[in-house]
Coordinates of C-alpha atoms in Angstrom, one line a residue:
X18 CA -157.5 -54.0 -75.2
X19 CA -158.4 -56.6 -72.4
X20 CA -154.8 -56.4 -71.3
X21 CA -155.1 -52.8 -70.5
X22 CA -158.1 -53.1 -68.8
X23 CA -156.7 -55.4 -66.3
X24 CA -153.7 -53.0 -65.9
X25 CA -156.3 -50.4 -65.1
X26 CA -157.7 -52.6 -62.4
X27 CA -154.6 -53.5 -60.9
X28 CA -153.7 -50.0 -60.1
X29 CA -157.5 -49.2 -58.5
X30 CA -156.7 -52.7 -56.2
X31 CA -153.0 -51.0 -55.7
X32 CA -154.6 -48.0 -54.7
X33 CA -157.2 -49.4 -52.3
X34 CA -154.9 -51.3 -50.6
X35 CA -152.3 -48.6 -50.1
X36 CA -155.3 -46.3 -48.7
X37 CA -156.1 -48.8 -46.3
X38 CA -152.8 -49.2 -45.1
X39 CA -152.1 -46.2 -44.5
X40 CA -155.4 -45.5 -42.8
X41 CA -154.4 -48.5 -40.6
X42 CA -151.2 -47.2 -39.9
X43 CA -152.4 -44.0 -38.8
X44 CA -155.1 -45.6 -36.4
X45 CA -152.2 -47.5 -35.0
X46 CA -150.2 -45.1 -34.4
X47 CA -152.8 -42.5 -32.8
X48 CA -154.0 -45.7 -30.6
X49 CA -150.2 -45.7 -29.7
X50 CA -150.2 -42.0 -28.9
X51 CA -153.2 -42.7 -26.4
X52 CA -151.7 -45.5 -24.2
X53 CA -148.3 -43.5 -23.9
X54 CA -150.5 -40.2 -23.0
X55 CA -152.6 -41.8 -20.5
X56 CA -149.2 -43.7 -19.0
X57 CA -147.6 -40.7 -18.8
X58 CA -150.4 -38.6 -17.4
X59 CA -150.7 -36.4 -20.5
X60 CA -153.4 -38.0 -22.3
X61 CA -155.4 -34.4 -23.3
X62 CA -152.4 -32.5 -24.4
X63 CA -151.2 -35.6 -27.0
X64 CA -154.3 -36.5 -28.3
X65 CA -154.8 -32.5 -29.5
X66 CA -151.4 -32.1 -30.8
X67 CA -151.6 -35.7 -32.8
X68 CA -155.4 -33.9 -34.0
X69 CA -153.4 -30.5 -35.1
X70 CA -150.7 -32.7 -37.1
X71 CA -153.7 -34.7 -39.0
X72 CA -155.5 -31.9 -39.4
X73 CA -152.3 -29.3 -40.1
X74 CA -151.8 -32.2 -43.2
X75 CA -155.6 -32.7 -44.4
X76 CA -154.7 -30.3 -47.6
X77 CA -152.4 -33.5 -48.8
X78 CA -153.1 -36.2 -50.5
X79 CA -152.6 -39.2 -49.7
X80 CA -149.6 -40.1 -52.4
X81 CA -147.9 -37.3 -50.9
X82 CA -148.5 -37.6 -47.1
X83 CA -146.5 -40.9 -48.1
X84 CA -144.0 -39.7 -50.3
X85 CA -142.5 -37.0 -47.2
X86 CA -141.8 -40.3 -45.5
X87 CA -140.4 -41.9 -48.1
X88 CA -137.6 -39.5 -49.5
X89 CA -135.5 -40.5 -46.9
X90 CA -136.1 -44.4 -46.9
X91 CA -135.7 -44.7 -50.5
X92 CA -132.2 -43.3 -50.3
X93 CA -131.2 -45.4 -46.6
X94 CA -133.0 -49.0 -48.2
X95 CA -132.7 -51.2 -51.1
X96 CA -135.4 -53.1 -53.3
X97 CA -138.5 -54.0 -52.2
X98 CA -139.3 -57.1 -54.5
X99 CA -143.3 -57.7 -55.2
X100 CA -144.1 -61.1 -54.9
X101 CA -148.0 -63.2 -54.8
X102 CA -149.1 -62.7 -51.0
X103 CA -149.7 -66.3 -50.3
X104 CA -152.2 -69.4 -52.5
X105 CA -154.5 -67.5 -52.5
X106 CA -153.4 -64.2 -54.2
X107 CA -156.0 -62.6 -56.8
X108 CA -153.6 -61.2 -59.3
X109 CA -152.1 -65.0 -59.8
X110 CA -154.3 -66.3 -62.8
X111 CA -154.3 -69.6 -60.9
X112 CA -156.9 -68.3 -58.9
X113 CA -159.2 -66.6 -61.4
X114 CA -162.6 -67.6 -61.3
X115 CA -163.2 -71.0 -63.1
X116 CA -165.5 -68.8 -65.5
X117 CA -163.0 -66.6 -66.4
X118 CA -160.2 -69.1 -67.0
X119 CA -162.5 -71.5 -69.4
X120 CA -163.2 -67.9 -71.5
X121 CA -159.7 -67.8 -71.8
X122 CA -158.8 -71.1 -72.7
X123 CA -162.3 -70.9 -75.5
X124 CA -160.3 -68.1 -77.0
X125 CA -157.0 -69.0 -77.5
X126 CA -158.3 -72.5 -78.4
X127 CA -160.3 -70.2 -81.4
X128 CA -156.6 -68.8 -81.7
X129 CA -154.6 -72.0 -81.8
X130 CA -157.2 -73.8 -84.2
X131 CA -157.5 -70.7 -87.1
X132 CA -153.3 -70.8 -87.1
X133 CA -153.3 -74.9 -87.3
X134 CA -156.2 -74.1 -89.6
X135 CA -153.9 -72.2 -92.1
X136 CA -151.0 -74.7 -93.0
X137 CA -153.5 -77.4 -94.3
X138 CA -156.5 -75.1 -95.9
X139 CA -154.7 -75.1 -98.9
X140 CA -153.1 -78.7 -99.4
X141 CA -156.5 -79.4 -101.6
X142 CA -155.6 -76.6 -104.0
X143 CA -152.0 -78.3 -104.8
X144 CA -153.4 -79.1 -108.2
X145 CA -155.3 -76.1 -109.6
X146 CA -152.3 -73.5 -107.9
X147 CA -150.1 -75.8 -109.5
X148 CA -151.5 -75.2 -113.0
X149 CA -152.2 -71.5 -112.5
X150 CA -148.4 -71.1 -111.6
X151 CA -147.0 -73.4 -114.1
X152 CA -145.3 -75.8 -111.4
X153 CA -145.6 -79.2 -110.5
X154 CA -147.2 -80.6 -107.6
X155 CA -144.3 -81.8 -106.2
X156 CA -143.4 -77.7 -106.5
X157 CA -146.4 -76.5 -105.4
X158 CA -145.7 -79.3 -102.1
X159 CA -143.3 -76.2 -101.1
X160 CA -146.5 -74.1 -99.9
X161 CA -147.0 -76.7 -97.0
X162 CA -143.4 -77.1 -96.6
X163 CA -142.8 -73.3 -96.1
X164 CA -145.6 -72.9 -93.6
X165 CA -144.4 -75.5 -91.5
X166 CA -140.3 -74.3 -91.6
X167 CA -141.6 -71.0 -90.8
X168 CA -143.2 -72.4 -87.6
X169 CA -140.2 -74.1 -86.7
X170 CA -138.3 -71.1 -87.2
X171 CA -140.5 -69.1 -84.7
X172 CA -140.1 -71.9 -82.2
X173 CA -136.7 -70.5 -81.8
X174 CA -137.0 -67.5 -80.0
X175 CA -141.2 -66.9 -79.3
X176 CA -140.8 -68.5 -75.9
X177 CA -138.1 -65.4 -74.3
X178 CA -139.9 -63.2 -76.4
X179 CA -143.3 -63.8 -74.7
X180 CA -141.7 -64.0 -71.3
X181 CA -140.6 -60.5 -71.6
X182 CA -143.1 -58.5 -73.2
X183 CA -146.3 -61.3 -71.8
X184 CA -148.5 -63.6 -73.6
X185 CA -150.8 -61.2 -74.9
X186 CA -148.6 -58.7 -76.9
X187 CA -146.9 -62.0 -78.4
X188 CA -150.9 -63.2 -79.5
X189 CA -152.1 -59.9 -80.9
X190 CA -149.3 -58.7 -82.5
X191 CA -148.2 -61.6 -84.2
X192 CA -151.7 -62.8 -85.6
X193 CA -152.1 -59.2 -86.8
X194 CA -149.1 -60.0 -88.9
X195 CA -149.8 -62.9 -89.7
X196 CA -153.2 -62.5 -91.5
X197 CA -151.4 -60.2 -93.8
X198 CA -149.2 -62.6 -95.0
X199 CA -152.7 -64.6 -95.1
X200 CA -153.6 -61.6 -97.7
X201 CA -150.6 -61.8 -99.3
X202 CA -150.8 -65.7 -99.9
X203 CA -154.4 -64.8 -101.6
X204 CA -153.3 -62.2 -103.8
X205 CA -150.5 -63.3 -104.8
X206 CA -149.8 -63.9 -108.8
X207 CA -146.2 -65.6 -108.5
X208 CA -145.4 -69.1 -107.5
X209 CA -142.5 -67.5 -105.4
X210 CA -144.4 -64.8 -103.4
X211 CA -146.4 -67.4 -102.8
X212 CA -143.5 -69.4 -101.0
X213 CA -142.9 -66.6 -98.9
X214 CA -145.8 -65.2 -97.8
X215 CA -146.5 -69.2 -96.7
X216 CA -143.4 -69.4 -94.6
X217 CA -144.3 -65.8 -92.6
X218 CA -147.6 -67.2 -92.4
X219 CA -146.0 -70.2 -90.3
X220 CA -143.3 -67.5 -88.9
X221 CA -146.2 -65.4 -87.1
X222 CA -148.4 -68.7 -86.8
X223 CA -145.2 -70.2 -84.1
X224 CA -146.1 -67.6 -81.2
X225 CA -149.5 -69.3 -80.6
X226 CA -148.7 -72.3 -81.7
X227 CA -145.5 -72.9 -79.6
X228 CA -146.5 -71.2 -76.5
X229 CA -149.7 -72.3 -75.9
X230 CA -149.0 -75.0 -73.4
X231 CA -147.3 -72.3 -71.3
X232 CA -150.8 -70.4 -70.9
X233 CA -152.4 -73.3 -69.9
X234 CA -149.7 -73.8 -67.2
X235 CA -150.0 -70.2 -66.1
X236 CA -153.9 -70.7 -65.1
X237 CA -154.1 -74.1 -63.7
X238 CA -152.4 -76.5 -61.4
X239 CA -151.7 -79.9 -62.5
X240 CA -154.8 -81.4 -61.5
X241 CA -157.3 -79.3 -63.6
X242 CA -154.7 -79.7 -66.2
X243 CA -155.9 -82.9 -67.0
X244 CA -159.2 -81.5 -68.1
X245 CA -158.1 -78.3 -69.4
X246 CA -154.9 -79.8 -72.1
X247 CA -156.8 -81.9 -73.9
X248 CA -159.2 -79.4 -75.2
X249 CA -155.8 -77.3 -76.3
X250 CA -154.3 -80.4 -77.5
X251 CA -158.0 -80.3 -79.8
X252 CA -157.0 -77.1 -81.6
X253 CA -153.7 -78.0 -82.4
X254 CA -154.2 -81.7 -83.6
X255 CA -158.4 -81.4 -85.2
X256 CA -157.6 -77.5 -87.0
X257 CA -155.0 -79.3 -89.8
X258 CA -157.5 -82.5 -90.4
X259 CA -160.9 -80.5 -90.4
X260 CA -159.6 -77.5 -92.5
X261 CA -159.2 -79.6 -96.1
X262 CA -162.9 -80.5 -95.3
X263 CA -164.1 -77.0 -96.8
X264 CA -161.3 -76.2 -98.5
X265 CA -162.2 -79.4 -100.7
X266 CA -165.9 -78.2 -102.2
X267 CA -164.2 -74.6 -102.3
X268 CA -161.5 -75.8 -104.9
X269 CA -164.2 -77.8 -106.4
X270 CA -166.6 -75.0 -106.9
X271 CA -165.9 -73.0 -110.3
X272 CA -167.2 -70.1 -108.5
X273 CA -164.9 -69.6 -106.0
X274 CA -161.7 -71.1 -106.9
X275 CA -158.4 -72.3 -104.6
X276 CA -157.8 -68.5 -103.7
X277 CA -160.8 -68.7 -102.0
X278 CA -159.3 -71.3 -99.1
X279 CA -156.9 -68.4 -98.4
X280 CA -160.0 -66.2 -97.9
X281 CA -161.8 -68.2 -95.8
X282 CA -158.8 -68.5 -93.4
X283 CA -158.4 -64.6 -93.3
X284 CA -162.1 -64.4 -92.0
X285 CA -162.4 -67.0 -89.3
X286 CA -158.4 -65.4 -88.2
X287 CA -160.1 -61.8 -88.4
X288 CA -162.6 -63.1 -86.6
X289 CA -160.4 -65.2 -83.7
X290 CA -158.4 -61.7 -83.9
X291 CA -161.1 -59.4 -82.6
X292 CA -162.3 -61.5 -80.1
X293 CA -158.4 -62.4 -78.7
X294 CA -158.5 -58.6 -78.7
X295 CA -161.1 -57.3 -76.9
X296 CA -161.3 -59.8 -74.1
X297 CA -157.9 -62.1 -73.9
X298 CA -156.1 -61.0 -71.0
X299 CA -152.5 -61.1 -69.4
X300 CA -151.7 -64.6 -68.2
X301 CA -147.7 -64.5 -67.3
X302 CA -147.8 -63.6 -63.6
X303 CA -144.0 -62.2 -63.5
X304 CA -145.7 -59.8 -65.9
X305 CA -148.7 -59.1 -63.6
X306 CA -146.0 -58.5 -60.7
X307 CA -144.1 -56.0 -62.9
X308 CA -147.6 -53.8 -63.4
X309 CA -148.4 -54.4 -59.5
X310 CA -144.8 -52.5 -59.0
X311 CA -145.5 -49.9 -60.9
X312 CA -148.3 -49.0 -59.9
X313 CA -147.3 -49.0 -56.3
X314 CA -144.4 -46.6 -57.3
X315 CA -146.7 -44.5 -58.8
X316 CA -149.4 -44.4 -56.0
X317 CA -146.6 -44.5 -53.1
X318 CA -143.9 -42.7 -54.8
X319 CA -141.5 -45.2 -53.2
X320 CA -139.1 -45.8 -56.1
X321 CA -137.9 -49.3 -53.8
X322 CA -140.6 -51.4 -54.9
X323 CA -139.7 -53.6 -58.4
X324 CA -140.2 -57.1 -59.5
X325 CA -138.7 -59.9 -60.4
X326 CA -139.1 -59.6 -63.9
X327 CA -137.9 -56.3 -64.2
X328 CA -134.4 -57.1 -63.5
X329 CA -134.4 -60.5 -64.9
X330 CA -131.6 -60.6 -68.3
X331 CA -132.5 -58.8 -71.7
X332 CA -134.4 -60.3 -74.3
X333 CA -131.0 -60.7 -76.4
X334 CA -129.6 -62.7 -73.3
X335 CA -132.6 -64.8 -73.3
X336 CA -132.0 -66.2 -76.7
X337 CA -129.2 -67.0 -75.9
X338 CA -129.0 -68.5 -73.1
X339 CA -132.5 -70.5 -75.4
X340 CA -130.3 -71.7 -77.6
X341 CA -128.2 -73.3 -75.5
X342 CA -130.4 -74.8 -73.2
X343 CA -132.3 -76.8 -76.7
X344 CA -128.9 -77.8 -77.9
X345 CA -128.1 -79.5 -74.4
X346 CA -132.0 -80.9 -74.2
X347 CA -131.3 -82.6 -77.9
X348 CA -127.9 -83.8 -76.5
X349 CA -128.4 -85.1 -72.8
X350 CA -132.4 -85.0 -72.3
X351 CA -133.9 -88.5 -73.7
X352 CA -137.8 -87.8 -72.5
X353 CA -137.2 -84.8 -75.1
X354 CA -135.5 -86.8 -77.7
X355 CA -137.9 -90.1 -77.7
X356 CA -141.3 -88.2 -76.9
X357 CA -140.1 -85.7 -79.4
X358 CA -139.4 -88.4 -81.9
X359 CA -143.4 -89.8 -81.4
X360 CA -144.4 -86.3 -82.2
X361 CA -142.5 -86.0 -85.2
X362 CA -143.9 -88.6 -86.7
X363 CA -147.3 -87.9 -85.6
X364 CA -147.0 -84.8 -87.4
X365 CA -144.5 -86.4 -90.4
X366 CA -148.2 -89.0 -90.7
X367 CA -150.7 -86.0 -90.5
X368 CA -149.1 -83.6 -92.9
X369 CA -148.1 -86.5 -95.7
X370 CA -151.6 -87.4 -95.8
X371 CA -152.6 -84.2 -96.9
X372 CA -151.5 -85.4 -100.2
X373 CA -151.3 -89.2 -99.7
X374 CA -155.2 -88.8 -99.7
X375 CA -155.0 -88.4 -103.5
X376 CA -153.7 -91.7 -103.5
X377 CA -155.5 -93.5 -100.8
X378 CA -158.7 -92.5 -101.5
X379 CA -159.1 -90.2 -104.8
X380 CA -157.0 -92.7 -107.0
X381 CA -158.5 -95.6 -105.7
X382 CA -162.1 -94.8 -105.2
X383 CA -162.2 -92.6 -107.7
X384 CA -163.7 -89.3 -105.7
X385 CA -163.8 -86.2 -106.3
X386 CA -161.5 -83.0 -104.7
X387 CA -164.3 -82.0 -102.6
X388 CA -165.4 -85.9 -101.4
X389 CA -161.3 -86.3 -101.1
X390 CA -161.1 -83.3 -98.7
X391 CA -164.1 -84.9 -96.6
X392 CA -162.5 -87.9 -95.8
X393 CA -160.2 -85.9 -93.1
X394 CA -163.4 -85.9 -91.3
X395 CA -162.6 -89.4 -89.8
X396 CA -159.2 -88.3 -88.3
X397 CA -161.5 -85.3 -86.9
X398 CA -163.8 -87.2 -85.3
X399 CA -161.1 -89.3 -83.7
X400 CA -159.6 -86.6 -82.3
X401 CA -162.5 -85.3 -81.2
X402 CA -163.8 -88.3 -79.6
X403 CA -160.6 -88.7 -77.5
X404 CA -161.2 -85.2 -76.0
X405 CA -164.4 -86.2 -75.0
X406 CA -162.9 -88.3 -72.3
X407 CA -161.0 -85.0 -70.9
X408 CA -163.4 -84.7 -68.1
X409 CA -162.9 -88.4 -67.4
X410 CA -159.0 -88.1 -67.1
X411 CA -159.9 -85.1 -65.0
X412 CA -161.7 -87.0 -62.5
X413 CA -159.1 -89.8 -62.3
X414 CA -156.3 -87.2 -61.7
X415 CA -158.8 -86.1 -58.8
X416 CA -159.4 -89.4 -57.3
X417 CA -155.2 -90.2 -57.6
X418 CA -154.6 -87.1 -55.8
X419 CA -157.6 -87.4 -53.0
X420 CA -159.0 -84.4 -54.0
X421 CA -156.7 -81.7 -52.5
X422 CA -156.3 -78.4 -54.0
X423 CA -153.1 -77.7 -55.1
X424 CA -151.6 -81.2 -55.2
X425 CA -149.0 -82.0 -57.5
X426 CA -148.9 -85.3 -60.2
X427 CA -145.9 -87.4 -60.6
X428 CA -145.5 -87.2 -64.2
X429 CA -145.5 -90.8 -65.2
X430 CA -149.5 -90.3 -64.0
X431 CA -149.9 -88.4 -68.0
X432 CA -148.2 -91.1 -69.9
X433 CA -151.5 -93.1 -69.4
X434 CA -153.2 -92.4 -72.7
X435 CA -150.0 -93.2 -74.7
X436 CA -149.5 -96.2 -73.2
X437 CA -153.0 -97.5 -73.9
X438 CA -153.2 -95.9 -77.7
X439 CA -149.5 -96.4 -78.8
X440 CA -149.9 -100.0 -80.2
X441 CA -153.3 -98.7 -82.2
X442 CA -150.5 -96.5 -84.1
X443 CA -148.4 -98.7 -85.8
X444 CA -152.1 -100.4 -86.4
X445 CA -153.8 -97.5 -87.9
X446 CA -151.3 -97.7 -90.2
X447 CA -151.1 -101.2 -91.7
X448 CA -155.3 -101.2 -91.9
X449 CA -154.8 -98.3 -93.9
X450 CA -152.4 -99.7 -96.3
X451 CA -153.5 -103.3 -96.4
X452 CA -157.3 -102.1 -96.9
X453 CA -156.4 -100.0 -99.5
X454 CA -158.2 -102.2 -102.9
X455 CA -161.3 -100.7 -104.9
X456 CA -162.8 -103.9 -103.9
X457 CA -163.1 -103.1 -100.4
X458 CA -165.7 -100.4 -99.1
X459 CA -163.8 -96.9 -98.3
X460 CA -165.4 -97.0 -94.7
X461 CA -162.9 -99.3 -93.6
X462 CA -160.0 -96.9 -94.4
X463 CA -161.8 -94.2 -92.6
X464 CA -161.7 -96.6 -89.8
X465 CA -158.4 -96.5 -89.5
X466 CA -158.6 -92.6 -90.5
X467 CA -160.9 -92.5 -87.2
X468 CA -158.1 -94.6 -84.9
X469 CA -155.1 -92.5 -86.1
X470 CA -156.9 -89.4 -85.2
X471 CA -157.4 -91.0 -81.7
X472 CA -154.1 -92.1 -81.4
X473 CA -152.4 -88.8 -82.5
X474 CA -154.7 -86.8 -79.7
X475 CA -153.5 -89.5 -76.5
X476 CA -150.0 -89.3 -77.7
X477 CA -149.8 -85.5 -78.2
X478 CA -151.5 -84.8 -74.9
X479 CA -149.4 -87.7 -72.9
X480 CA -146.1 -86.1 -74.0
X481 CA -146.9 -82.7 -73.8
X482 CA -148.1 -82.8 -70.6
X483 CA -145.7 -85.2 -69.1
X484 CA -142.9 -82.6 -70.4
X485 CA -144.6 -80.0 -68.6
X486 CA -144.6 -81.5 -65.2
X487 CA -141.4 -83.0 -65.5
X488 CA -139.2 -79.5 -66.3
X489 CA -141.6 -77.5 -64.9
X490 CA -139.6 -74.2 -65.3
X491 CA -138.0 -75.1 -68.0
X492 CA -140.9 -76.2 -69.5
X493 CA -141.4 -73.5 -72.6
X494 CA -137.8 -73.8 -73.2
X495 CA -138.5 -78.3 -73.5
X496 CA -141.2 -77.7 -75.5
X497 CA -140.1 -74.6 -77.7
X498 CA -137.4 -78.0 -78.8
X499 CA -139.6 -80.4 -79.5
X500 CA -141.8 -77.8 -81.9
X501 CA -139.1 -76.5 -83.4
X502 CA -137.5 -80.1 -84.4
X503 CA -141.2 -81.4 -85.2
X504 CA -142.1 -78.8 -87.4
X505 CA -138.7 -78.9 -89.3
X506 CA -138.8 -82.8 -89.8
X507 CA -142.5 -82.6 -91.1
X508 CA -141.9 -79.8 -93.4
X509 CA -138.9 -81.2 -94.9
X510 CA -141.0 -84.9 -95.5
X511 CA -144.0 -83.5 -96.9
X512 CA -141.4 -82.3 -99.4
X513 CA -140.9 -86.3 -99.7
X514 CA -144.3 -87.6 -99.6
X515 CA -146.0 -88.0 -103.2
X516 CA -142.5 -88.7 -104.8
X517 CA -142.6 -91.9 -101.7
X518 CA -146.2 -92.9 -102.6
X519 CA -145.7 -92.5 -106.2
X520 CA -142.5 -94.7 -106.0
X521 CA -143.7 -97.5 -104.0
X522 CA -147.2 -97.0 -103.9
X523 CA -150.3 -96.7 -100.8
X524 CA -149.3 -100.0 -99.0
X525 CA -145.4 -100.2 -98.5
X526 CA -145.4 -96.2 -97.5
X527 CA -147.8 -97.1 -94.9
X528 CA -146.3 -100.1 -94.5
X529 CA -142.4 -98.2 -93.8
X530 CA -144.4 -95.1 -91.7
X531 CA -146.1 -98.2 -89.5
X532 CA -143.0 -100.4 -89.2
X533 CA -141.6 -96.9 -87.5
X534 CA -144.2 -96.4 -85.2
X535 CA -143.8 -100.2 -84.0
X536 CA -140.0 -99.4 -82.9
X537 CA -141.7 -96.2 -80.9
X538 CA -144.1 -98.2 -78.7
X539 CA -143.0 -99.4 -75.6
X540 CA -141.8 -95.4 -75.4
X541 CA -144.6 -94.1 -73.3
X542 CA -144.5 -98.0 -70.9
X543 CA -140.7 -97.7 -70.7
X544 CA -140.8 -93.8 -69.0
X545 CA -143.6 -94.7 -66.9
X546 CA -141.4 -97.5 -65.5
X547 CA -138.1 -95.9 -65.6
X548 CA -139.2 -92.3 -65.7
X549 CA -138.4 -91.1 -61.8
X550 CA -134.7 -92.6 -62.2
X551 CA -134.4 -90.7 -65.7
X552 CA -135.7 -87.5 -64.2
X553 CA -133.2 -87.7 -61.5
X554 CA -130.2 -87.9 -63.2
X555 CA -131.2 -85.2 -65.6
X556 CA -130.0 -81.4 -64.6
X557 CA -133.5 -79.8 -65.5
X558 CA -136.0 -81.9 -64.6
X559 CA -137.5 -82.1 -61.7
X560 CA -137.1 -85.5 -59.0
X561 CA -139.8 -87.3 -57.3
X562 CA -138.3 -84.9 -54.4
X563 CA -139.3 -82.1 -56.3
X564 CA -143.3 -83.5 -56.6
X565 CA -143.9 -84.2 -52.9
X566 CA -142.8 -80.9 -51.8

């Protein structure tokens, strides 16, 4: 709906300016007239005749006063390709008003956060769906699994496919679809429709949750990209820990039942829906540029003008040439495969303590579903806490680049928050385990709850931005990777995790998860030491070269 509107007001700034023009080129050209006239002695005699031709043509409108000269051009010229007119350009969304950008990034942060929302709302109803379908819980795992396989899945090709038809088709339509595979998850009586309806949940889910990062790079320059990711970075990584807070005294409530978490997430996504509808707008500027041509061929009736993205290759091409770009980032890109292997087992952590939480804290302590589900609050609040240092990291990147508008970041600059949060990981981890005994109070595992979700924030907004700047326009295409491999990996080991805790119990699976993390540490210290020299040997990232110009 937005989207439309903003087409609408990019023809009525077309058509202004082309009015203008021609106006200007008229008074031009009669000023012209004048100075030959009065050179040549004939001044009188021009001006009326030029008067008789304007006036001899007043019956026409202005579309087809231009079109008379343009038959001819159009068939004696080429393309006229539409580009941004300089920085400062008003259809780039780079230069929206700060007002208008922050609504955007409010709404597709609702977005994001109802999608993460849905693949954990119902890991606190694995034991009641399990009874009601006559499956185990190791079975009933496959409901988590599903959602995340199906993200992984849509990872594969949302990127091209929101390149070529824009951002906010890809939103709409998709999250339409996907809340009613929501429905269809809440009605359904069958262990296996169940299965399925989960993994097109995650299948519709991957178009805002893998392209996200590309509409944040669409609106702001790396600078105010310091302030503005870590909010996104929010959705993604707080949605999964705070949704088994409710969904915990909704199982527990005899009223209601576990169908009821599948409720709840199809009214806060109707709700994200209607608002993404009526006032999320177009962000991809090759997009914008495509509208701005058409509308100047419609108001000039010069067929010449086109855009880039117009002629650029099919959506079929683009998935493939997609698919092989990922196979060669797995194979030759290491920032993807080492920050890509932190993010897998950020998310391999987050999504086996879904259930490890039955064994960490219900077992132990004794609590019930609804207390159980309310522990994820501490990873919440971590998370949380972290972004509350966003305007922080915004000023720093400020102060490194001298305040000047536009200025780029070397990438290393984002690795910053890793480095100083990537030994509390492997930390996190063993206070959790080691801490786990009915004789010590439960707040000190939520400690560690709290530090894991501070950790898992800085790491995921370190990489993700550091990807960004370093491949720049390959950027959806490095990211699109590292979700699809991330989402894969943690769907296949939350398939894994209870038979892991059940075999060798709270402390040595924390212990093994911990011990993992250790090896990944000096990651984020090593790239900012050795990143430029990596990035310079690499085909599609971009040099130190690349950042100064």
């Amino acid at each position: 709906m937005w989207s439309y509107v903003q087409y609408r007001s990019i023809g009525k700034l077309v058509e202004r300016e082309t009015t203008r023009q021609f106006y200007r080129n008229n008074d031009h050209t009669l000023r012209s007239e004048k100075d030959a006239s009065a050179a040549s002695g004939s001044r009188r005699g021009s001006v009326q005749t030029r008067r008789f031709k304007l006036e001899g043509n007043s019956h026409l409108s202005n579309r087809e006063q231009l079109e008379k000269g343009n038959d001819l051009t159009n068939k004696q010229y080429g393309i006229i390709s539409i580009d941004v007119s300089g920085e400062d350009d008003p259809i780039d969304p780079r230069n929206w008003s700060l007002l208008s950008r922050c609504k955007n990034i409010a709404i597709l942060s609702f977005l994001i956060f109802v999608q993460a929302w849905a693949g954990s709302a119902g890991s606190m109803a694995n034991t009641a769906a399990s009874k009601e379908f006559g499956v185990g819980k190791i079975a009933e795992n496959l409901s988590t699994a599903m959602y995340l396989f199906g993200v992984g899945a849509g990872s594969l090709f949302i990127g091209p496919l929101s390149e070529t038809v824009g951002r906010n088709p890809t939103y709409l339509v998709s999250t339409l679809i996907y809340m009613l595979f929501v429905l269809g998850s809440a009605l359904t009586p069958s262990f296996g429709g169940q299965i399925i309806c989960r993994f097109f949940v995650g299948l519709f889910s991957s178009a805002t949750l893998a392209v996200n990062g590309s509409s944040v790079r669409d609106q702001f320059r790396p600078v105010k990209r310091a302030f503005v990711f870590p909010v996104i970075a929010w959705a993604n990584v707080a949605a999964p820990a705070i949704a088994p807070i409710p969904a915990g005294w909704i199982v527990s409530n005899t009223h209601l039942g576990w169908r009821w978490t599948e409720w709840m997430t199809l009214v806060i996504s109707g709700a994200a829906f209607i608002i993404a509808l009526f006032f999320l707008p177009e962000t991809y500027l090759p997009i914008l540029l495509d509208w701005k041509a058409k509308h100047l061929r419609r108001v000039t009736g010069d067929l010449r003008y086109t855009s880039e993205h117009s002629s650029s290759a099919s959506l079929l091409r683009k998935f493939k040439q997609v698919t092989v770009l990922q196979g060669k980032f797995i194979r030759t890109e290491p920032v993807i495969d080492v920050l890509g292997a932190y993010l897998i087992l950020l998310y391999i952590i987050l999504f086996s303590l879904q259930s490890g939480f039955d064994y960490i804290f219900k077992e132990t302590y004794r609590l019930s579903v609804g207390l159980t589900g309310s522990c994820f609050a501490a990873i919440a609040t971590g998370s949380t806490a972290f972004t509350a240092f966003a305007p922080g990291l915004y000023s720093w990147a400020c102060w490194k680049t001298e305040h000047v508008r536009g200025s780029s970041i070397k990438p290393e600059f984002r690795l910053w928050p890793a480095i100083v949060t990537a030994p509390l990981l492997p930390a996190s981890l063993f206070w959790l385990g080691w801490s786990n005994d009915p004789s010590i109070s439960i707040w000190c595992g939520l400690g560690a709850c709290f530090v894991f979700g501070v950790v898992m924030i800085a790491i995921y907004v370190s990489s993700y931005e550091y990807i960004i700047d370093s491949y720049d326009d390959h950027a959806a295409v490095a990211l699109a990777t590292v979700t699809m491999i991330r989402y894969f990996v943690a769907g296949g080991m939350v398939m894994a995790t209870r038979p892991m805790y059940e075999a060798i119990g709270v402390q040595w699976s924390l212990t093994l998860l911990g011990c993992i993390a250790a090896i990944l540490v000096p990651a984020p210290l090593v790239f900012w030491r050795y990143g430029a020299k990596i990035r310079s040997k690499s085909l599609y990232a971009k040099g130190d070269v690349d950042d100064e110009q």
